[in-house]
């Protein structure tokens, strides 16, 4: 409730979480990750919420894990405390769609946080990067895995081995981000996307997210079977009856929450 490193706002069925450590370019520390994890968990359980946006400032989505904290970390502590992984696993358990609205720097853990969301909308000033190699480490929250799946091996190796940043245009062209808009339109674009998602049946959105995520984890046959079973099961819902009746009656569907 007393959030100190993030801001939570709700707009109807859409919740927006703004990372808020401006002095540190939203560097991710334990407090922030704990607040983020707890907030996402409670939004996921809140029947009034249908979609979630995570955003930062114009200058930075997040400039990575807090280097001042990591500087004194040793192997034993990192390993025994499972350093910084705890709420990354929480993010994976969230079933509602999460949009990352990224402006400015999304570096290291910041890029990984955006990648852990379901889709990314970027402002034209966005800069993505995995600069861990410059600090003598490697990405630790999915960078080598999710970035590779998102943009392919050659570009992922390029970014992770050289530590270079990727601008918004290249990120869109590479499939890292879904849409690029001028910074002034970032918030509206993310809100419109989230409201569109929220206007549909909740079951379809949850099921769609679950099925797309299976594509990253399982074989094609397993994924196709998962999809088909989900598809079949949605014919048991009132949303399917309403969605199809509305089409035939040439009116807007009125989905139940
Ligand atoms: C702690 C950070 C920080 C970070 C920026 N700051 N990034 N503090 N951890 N990751 C702080 C700076 O120390 C500075 O505070 C203030 O934010 C403003 O940053 P500047 O460097 O003055 O801004 P600028 O010159 O505009 O440069 C922006 C920047 C640069 C290019 C983003 O700050 C930068 O390179 N940051 C580090 C990026 C990085 O290496 N990230 C990966 C971390 S490793 P003061 O008080 O000094 O003014 C990682 C591992 C993930 O993320 C593991 C799993 C989660």
Tab-separated table of C-alpha atoms and ligand atoms in Angstrom:
chain	number	residue	atom	x	y	z
A	1	UNK	CA	0.000	0.000	0.000
A	2	UNK	CA	2.728	2.457	0.918
A	3	UNK	CA	4.578	2.242	-2.356
A	4	UNK	CA	7.859	4.130	-2.426
A	5	UNK	CA	9.496	3.092	-5.687
A	6	UNK	CA	6.536	2.643	-8.007
A	7	UNK	CA	3.263	4.496	-8.592
A	8	UNK	CA	0.030	2.581	-9.144
A	9	UNK	CA	-2.920	4.204	-10.920
A	10	UNK	CA	-6.089	2.661	-12.266
A	11	UNK	CA	-8.205	3.868	-15.163
A	12	UNK	CA	-11.327	1.735	-15.293
A	13	UNK	CA	-10.208	-1.821	-16.019
A	14	UNK	CA	-6.619	-0.761	-16.795
A	15	UNK	CA	-3.906	-0.476	-14.147
A	16	UNK	CA	-0.729	1.479	-14.809
A	17	UNK	CA	2.432	0.927	-12.800
A	18	UNK	CA	5.052	3.660	-13.165
A	19	UNK	CA	8.571	2.819	-12.022
A	20	UNK	CA	9.619	5.740	-9.879
A	21	UNK	CA	13.235	6.016	-8.784
A	22	UNK	CA	14.016	9.043	-10.956
A	23	UNK	CA	17.356	9.848	-9.280
A	24	UNK	CA	18.630	6.391	-10.245
A	25	UNK	CA	16.960	6.197	-13.675
A	26	UNK	CA	14.577	3.615	-12.169
A	27	UNK	CA	17.402	1.198	-11.361
A	28	UNK	CA	15.848	-1.979	-9.983
A	29	UNK	CA	16.575	-2.712	-6.342
A	30	UNK	CA	14.965	-5.185	-3.943
A	31	UNK	CA	12.383	-2.705	-2.693
A	32	UNK	CA	11.261	-1.876	-6.215
A	33	UNK	CA	11.148	-5.513	-7.284
A	34	UNK	CA	9.216	-6.444	-4.130
A	35	UNK	CA	6.722	-3.631	-4.663
A	36	UNK	CA	6.360	-4.546	-8.304
A	37	UNK	CA	5.849	-8.236	-7.528
A	38	UNK	CA	3.293	-7.587	-4.788
A	39	UNK	CA	1.403	-5.024	-6.881
A	40	UNK	CA	1.245	-7.270	-9.930
A	41	UNK	CA	0.034	-10.164	-7.791
A	42	UNK	CA	-2.755	-8.120	-6.264
A	43	UNK	CA	-3.789	-6.675	-9.649
A	44	UNK	CA	-3.900	-10.192	-11.060
A	45	UNK	CA	-6.321	-11.165	-8.292
A	46	UNK	CA	-8.460	-8.012	-8.660
A	47	UNK	CA	-11.555	-8.787	-10.745
A	48	UNK	CA	-11.912	-5.101	-11.685
A	49	UNK	CA	-8.617	-5.127	-13.595
A	50	UNK	CA	-8.281	-6.581	-17.090
A	51	UNK	CA	-4.918	-5.300	-18.342
A	52	UNK	CA	-1.748	-3.840	-16.864
A	53	UNK	CA	0.771	-1.309	-18.176
A	54	UNK	CA	4.298	-0.994	-16.797
A	55	UNK	CA	6.081	2.225	-17.714
A	56	UNK	CA	8.891	4.517	-16.577
A	57	UNK	CA	9.865	8.102	-17.327
A	58	UNK	CA	10.775	9.894	-20.535
A	59	UNK	CA	14.471	9.408	-19.734
A	60	UNK	CA	14.384	5.815	-18.524
A	61	UNK	CA	12.128	2.814	-18.400
A	62	UNK	CA	14.801	1.291	-16.145
A	63	UNK	CA	18.586	1.517	-16.373
A	64	UNK	CA	19.052	-1.972	-14.966
A	65	UNK	CA	19.703	-3.596	-11.651
A	66	UNK	CA	21.134	-1.198	-9.087
A	67	UNK	CA	24.878	-1.268	-9.695
A	68	UNK	CA	25.580	0.268	-6.295
A	69	UNK	CA	23.935	-2.762	-4.671
A	70	UNK	CA	25.598	-5.265	-6.982
A	71	UNK	CA	29.056	-3.734	-6.552
A	72	UNK	CA	29.534	-5.324	-3.117
A	73	UNK	CA	27.841	-8.624	-3.866
A	74	UNK	CA	29.913	-11.799	-3.707
A	75	UNK	CA	29.186	-15.195	-5.202
A	76	UNK	CA	28.101	-16.815	-1.953
A	77	UNK	CA	25.517	-14.129	-1.239
A	78	UNK	CA	24.311	-13.926	-4.835
A	79	UNK	CA	23.880	-17.685	-4.979
A	80	UNK	CA	22.403	-18.336	-1.553
A	81	UNK	CA	19.976	-15.402	-1.788
A	82	UNK	CA	19.259	-16.276	-5.408
A	83	UNK	CA	20.047	-12.649	-6.140
A	84	UNK	CA	17.257	-10.705	-7.768
A	85	UNK	CA	15.455	-13.708	-9.203
A	86	UNK	CA	12.675	-13.849	-6.630
A	87	UNK	CA	10.155	-11.423	-8.120
A	88	UNK	CA	11.137	-12.206	-11.672
A	89	UNK	CA	9.427	-15.523	-11.131
A	90	UNK	CA	6.374	-13.650	-9.839
A	91	UNK	CA	6.079	-11.700	-13.087
A	92	UNK	CA	5.891	-14.975	-15.008
A	93	UNK	CA	2.904	-16.081	-12.951
A	94	UNK	CA	0.757	-13.047	-13.820
A	95	UNK	CA	-2.080	-14.199	-16.054
A	96	UNK	CA	-3.459	-10.848	-17.184
A	97	UNK	CA	-1.862	-9.142	-20.180
A	98	UNK	CA	1.000	-6.786	-19.306
A	99	UNK	CA	2.162	-4.092	-21.736
A	100	UNK	CA	5.571	-2.478	-21.269
A	101	UNK	CA	5.483	1.155	-22.415
A	102	UNK	CA	9.153	1.993	-22.832
A	103	UNK	CA	10.756	5.410	-23.271
A	104	UNK	CA	14.428	6.197	-22.814
A	105	UNK	CA	16.831	3.630	-21.413
A	106	UNK	CA	15.789	-0.002	-21.002
A	107	UNK	CA	19.131	-1.505	-20.068
A	108	UNK	CA	20.194	-4.727	-18.386
A	109	UNK	CA	17.455	-5.718	-15.965
A	110	UNK	CA	15.359	-2.894	-17.452
A	111	UNK	CA	15.456	-4.500	-20.878
A	112	UNK	CA	14.768	-7.852	-19.225
A	113	UNK	CA	11.778	-6.419	-17.377
A	114	UNK	CA	10.335	-5.137	-20.660
A	115	UNK	CA	10.978	-8.563	-22.203
A	116	UNK	CA	9.195	-10.250	-19.295
A	117	UNK	CA	6.048	-8.282	-20.172
A	118	UNK	CA	3.712	-9.655	-22.846
A	119	UNK	CA	4.377	-6.980	-25.429
A	120	UNK	CA	6.399	-3.786	-25.704
A	121	UNK	CA	5.322	-0.410	-27.066
A	122	UNK	CA	8.224	1.980	-27.426
A	123	UNK	CA	8.696	5.713	-27.719
A	124	UNK	CA	10.979	6.865	-30.504
A	125	UNK	CA	13.663	7.736	-27.921
A	126	UNK	CA	13.779	4.210	-26.471
A	127	UNK	CA	17.205	2.562	-26.168
A	128	UNK	CA	17.394	-1.138	-25.406
A	129	UNK	CA	20.571	-2.840	-24.285
A	130	UNK	CA	22.187	-5.608	-22.284
A	131	UNK	CA	25.383	-3.855	-21.168
A	132	UNK	CA	26.194	-6.348	-18.392
A	133	UNK	CA	29.385	-7.433	-20.150
A	134	UNK	CA	30.790	-3.959	-19.514
A	135	UNK	CA	30.435	-4.665	-15.787
A	136	UNK	CA	32.055	-8.082	-15.930
A	137	UNK	CA	28.803	-10.039	-15.710
A	138	UNK	CA	26.117	-11.370	-18.050
A	139	UNK	CA	22.346	-10.797	-18.121
A	140	UNK	CA	20.711	-12.536	-15.156
A	141	UNK	CA	16.966	-12.135	-15.577
A	142	UNK	CA	16.258	-13.688	-18.926
A	143	UNK	CA	18.292	-11.496	-21.275
A	144	UNK	CA	20.181	-14.320	-22.937
A	145	UNK	CA	16.965	-16.330	-23.296
A	146	UNK	CA	14.097	-13.939	-24.012
A	147	UNK	CA	16.106	-11.527	-26.137
A	148	UNK	CA	17.366	-14.420	-28.255
A	149	UNK	CA	13.828	-15.686	-28.746
A	150	UNK	CA	12.646	-12.151	-29.543
A	151	UNK	CA	15.274	-11.006	-32.054
A	152	UNK	CA	17.228	-14.127	-32.990
A	153	UNK	CA	20.725	-15.324	-32.217
A	154	UNK	CA	22.814	-12.958	-34.344
A	155	UNK	CA	21.321	-9.760	-32.979
A	156	UNK	CA	21.118	-11.093	-29.421
A	157	UNK	CA	24.790	-12.094	-29.524
A	158	UNK	CA	25.660	-8.689	-30.997
A	159	UNK	CA	23.898	-6.836	-28.183
A	160	UNK	CA	24.984	-9.111	-25.335
A	161	UNK	CA	28.623	-9.462	-26.437
A	162	UNK	CA	29.230	-5.835	-27.427
A	163	UNK	CA	26.862	-4.193	-24.940
A	164	UNK	CA	25.658	-1.800	-27.634
A	165	UNK	CA	22.267	-0.169	-27.457
A	166	UNK	CA	19.481	-0.722	-29.962
A	167	UNK	CA	17.267	2.222	-30.833
A	168	UNK	CA	13.503	2.134	-31.271
A	169	UNK	CA	13.474	1.795	-35.064
A	170	UNK	CA	15.846	-1.169	-35.050
A	171	UNK	CA	13.952	-2.680	-32.122
A	172	UNK	CA	10.714	-2.534	-34.094
A	173	UNK	CA	12.330	-3.908	-37.222
A	174	UNK	CA	13.885	-6.736	-35.176
A	175	UNK	CA	10.615	-7.752	-33.552
A	176	UNK	CA	11.630	-6.659	-30.069
A	177	UNK	CA	8.828	-4.112	-29.875
A	178	UNK	CA	5.331	-4.187	-31.294
A	179	UNK	CA	4.900	-0.491	-32.061
A	180	UNK	CA	6.987	2.683	-32.005
A	181	UNK	CA	5.347	6.061	-31.501
A	182	UNK	CA	6.560	9.582	-30.703
A	183	UNK	CA	7.180	9.941	-26.959
A	184	UNK	CA	4.200	12.314	-26.646
A	185	UNK	CA	1.905	9.513	-27.831
A	186	UNK	CA	3.392	6.659	-25.789
A	187	UNK	CA	1.024	6.800	-22.866
A	188	UNK	CA	-2.099	7.179	-25.027
A	189	UNK	CA	-1.007	4.348	-27.277
A	190	UNK	CA	-0.412	1.977	-24.362
A	191	UNK	CA	-3.700	3.015	-22.737
A	192	UNK	CA	-5.587	2.477	-25.994
A	193	UNK	CA	-4.043	-0.953	-26.398
A	194	UNK	CA	-4.857	-1.893	-22.809
A	195	UNK	CA	-8.423	-0.576	-23.115
A	196	UNK	CA	-8.927	-2.532	-26.311
A	197	UNK	CA	-7.790	-5.711	-24.566
A	198	UNK	CA	-10.014	-4.875	-21.586
A	199	UNK	CA	-13.038	-4.454	-23.875
A	200	UNK	CA	-12.944	-8.129	-24.882
A	201	UNK	CA	-13.893	-11.164	-22.839
A	202	UNK	CA	-11.516	-11.768	-19.945
A	203	UNK	CA	-11.363	-15.491	-20.582
A	204	UNK	CA	-10.214	-15.030	-24.166
A	205	UNK	CA	-7.443	-12.654	-23.093
A	206	UNK	CA	-6.146	-14.988	-20.383
A	207	UNK	CA	-6.344	-17.989	-22.659
A	208	UNK	CA	-4.665	-16.157	-25.546
A	209	UNK	CA	-1.759	-15.050	-23.348
A	210	UNK	CA	-1.359	-18.550	-21.967
A	211	UNK	CA	-1.345	-20.089	-25.437
A	212	UNK	CA	1.166	-17.614	-26.905
A	213	UNK	CA	3.473	-18.236	-23.950
A	214	UNK	CA	3.341	-21.967	-24.605
A	215	UNK	CA	4.934	-21.212	-27.994
A	216	UNK	CA	8.118	-20.149	-26.189
A	217	UNK	CA	8.272	-23.214	-23.977
A	218	UNK	CA	7.007	-26.281	-25.800
A	219	UNK	CA	7.174	-28.128	-29.076
A	220	UNK	CA	4.912	-27.161	-31.964
A	221	UNK	CA	2.721	-30.269	-31.549
A	222	UNK	CA	2.282	-29.641	-27.834
A	223	UNK	CA	1.579	-25.959	-28.489
A	224	UNK	CA	-0.947	-26.677	-31.217
A	225	UNK	CA	-2.737	-29.153	-28.960
A	226	UNK	CA	-2.755	-26.651	-26.098
A	227	UNK	CA	-4.172	-24.010	-28.422
A	228	UNK	CA	-6.868	-26.301	-29.810
A	229	UNK	CA	-8.039	-27.393	-26.353
A	230	UNK	CA	-8.209	-23.759	-25.245
A	231	UNK	CA	-10.047	-22.851	-28.429
A	232	UNK	CA	-12.557	-25.664	-27.871
A	233	UNK	CA	-13.119	-24.717	-24.249
A	234	UNK	CA	-14.024	-21.124	-25.118
A	235	UNK	CA	-17.149	-22.431	-26.863
A	236	UNK	CA	-18.429	-23.166	-23.351
A	237	UNK	CA	-18.406	-19.450	-22.476
A	238	UNK	CA	-21.053	-16.749	-22.656
A	239	UNK	CA	-18.415	-14.483	-24.235
A	240	UNK	CA	-18.322	-16.716	-27.297
A	241	UNK	CA	-22.134	-16.706	-27.574
A	242	UNK	CA	-22.204	-12.925	-27.161
A	243	UNK	CA	-19.259	-12.220	-29.485
A	244	UNK	CA	-20.688	-14.244	-32.326
A	245	UNK	CA	-24.302	-13.107	-31.803
A	246	UNK	CA	-23.117	-9.480	-31.860
A	247	UNK	CA	-21.345	-10.037	-35.172
A	248	UNK	CA	-24.430	-11.604	-36.736
A	249	UNK	CA	-26.725	-8.906	-35.333
A	250	UNK	CA	-24.292	-6.210	-36.562
A	251	UNK	CA	-23.852	-4.652	-33.119
A	252	UNK	CA	-21.004	-4.171	-30.691
A	253	UNK	CA	-20.368	-7.122	-28.395
A	254	UNK	CA	-21.028	-6.588	-24.730
A	255	UNK	CA	-18.714	-9.002	-22.965
A	256	UNK	CA	-19.239	-9.862	-19.326
A	257	UNK	CA	-16.220	-9.239	-17.144
B	1	LIG	C1	22.399	2.380	-10.076
B	1	LIG	C2	22.223	3.994	-11.692
B	1	LIG	C3	22.069	2.997	-12.682
B	1	LIG	C4	22.077	1.633	-12.281
B	1	LIG	C5	21.993	4.918	-13.636
B	1	LIG	N1	22.170	5.160	-12.329
B	1	LIG	N2	21.939	3.624	-13.880
B	1	LIG	N3	22.394	3.679	-10.407
B	1	LIG	N4	22.270	1.386	-10.966
B	1	LIG	N5	21.900	0.626	-13.120
B	1	LIG	C6	22.298	6.457	-11.657
B	1	LIG	C7	23.645	7.091	-11.908
B	1	LIG	O1	24.605	6.565	-11.026
B	1	LIG	C8	23.342	8.532	-11.646
B	1	LIG	O2	23.284	8.757	-10.245
B	1	LIG	C9	21.912	8.691	-12.141
B	1	LIG	O3	21.360	7.368	-12.191
B	1	LIG	C10	21.862	9.294	-13.537
B	1	LIG	O4	22.691	8.516	-14.385
B	1	LIG	P1	23.840	9.146	-15.306
B	1	LIG	O5	24.793	8.064	-15.591
B	1	LIG	O6	24.351	10.408	-14.721
B	1	LIG	O7	22.980	9.517	-16.606
B	1	LIG	P2	23.495	9.563	-18.122
B	1	LIG	O8	24.857	10.197	-18.194
B	1	LIG	O9	22.377	10.164	-18.891
B	1	LIG	O10	23.670	8.040	-18.550
B	1	LIG	C11	22.551	7.174	-18.576
B	1	LIG	C12	23.016	5.707	-18.704
B	1	LIG	C13	24.024	5.383	-17.592
B	1	LIG	C14	23.648	5.482	-20.073
B	1	LIG	C15	21.767	4.862	-18.586
B	1	LIG	O11	23.471	5.803	-16.336
B	1	LIG	C16	24.367	3.944	-17.487
B	1	LIG	O12	25.162	3.427	-18.276
B	1	LIG	N6	23.820	3.267	-16.479
B	1	LIG	C17	24.126	1.873	-16.206
B	1	LIG	C18	23.432	0.973	-17.155
B	1	LIG	C19	23.780	-0.478	-16.907
B	1	LIG	O13	24.938	-0.887	-16.936
B	1	LIG	N7	22.763	-1.301	-16.638
B	1	LIG	C20	22.914	-2.710	-16.457
B	1	LIG	C21	23.154	-3.011	-15.028
B	1	LIG	S1	23.468	-4.745	-14.825
B	1	LIG	P3	24.340	9.715	-9.513
B	1	LIG	O14	23.882	9.641	-8.089
B	1	LIG	O15	25.665	9.131	-9.779
B	1	LIG	O16	24.127	11.035	-10.171
B	1	LIG	C22	21.958	-5.448	-14.727
B	1	LIG	C23	21.964	-6.897	-14.376
B	1	LIG	C24	20.580	-7.431	-14.302
B	1	LIG	O17	20.974	-4.837	-14.927
B	1	LIG	C25	20.530	-8.662	-13.456
B	1	LIG	C26	19.160	-9.214	-13.267
B	1	LIG	C27	18.109	-8.252	-12.897
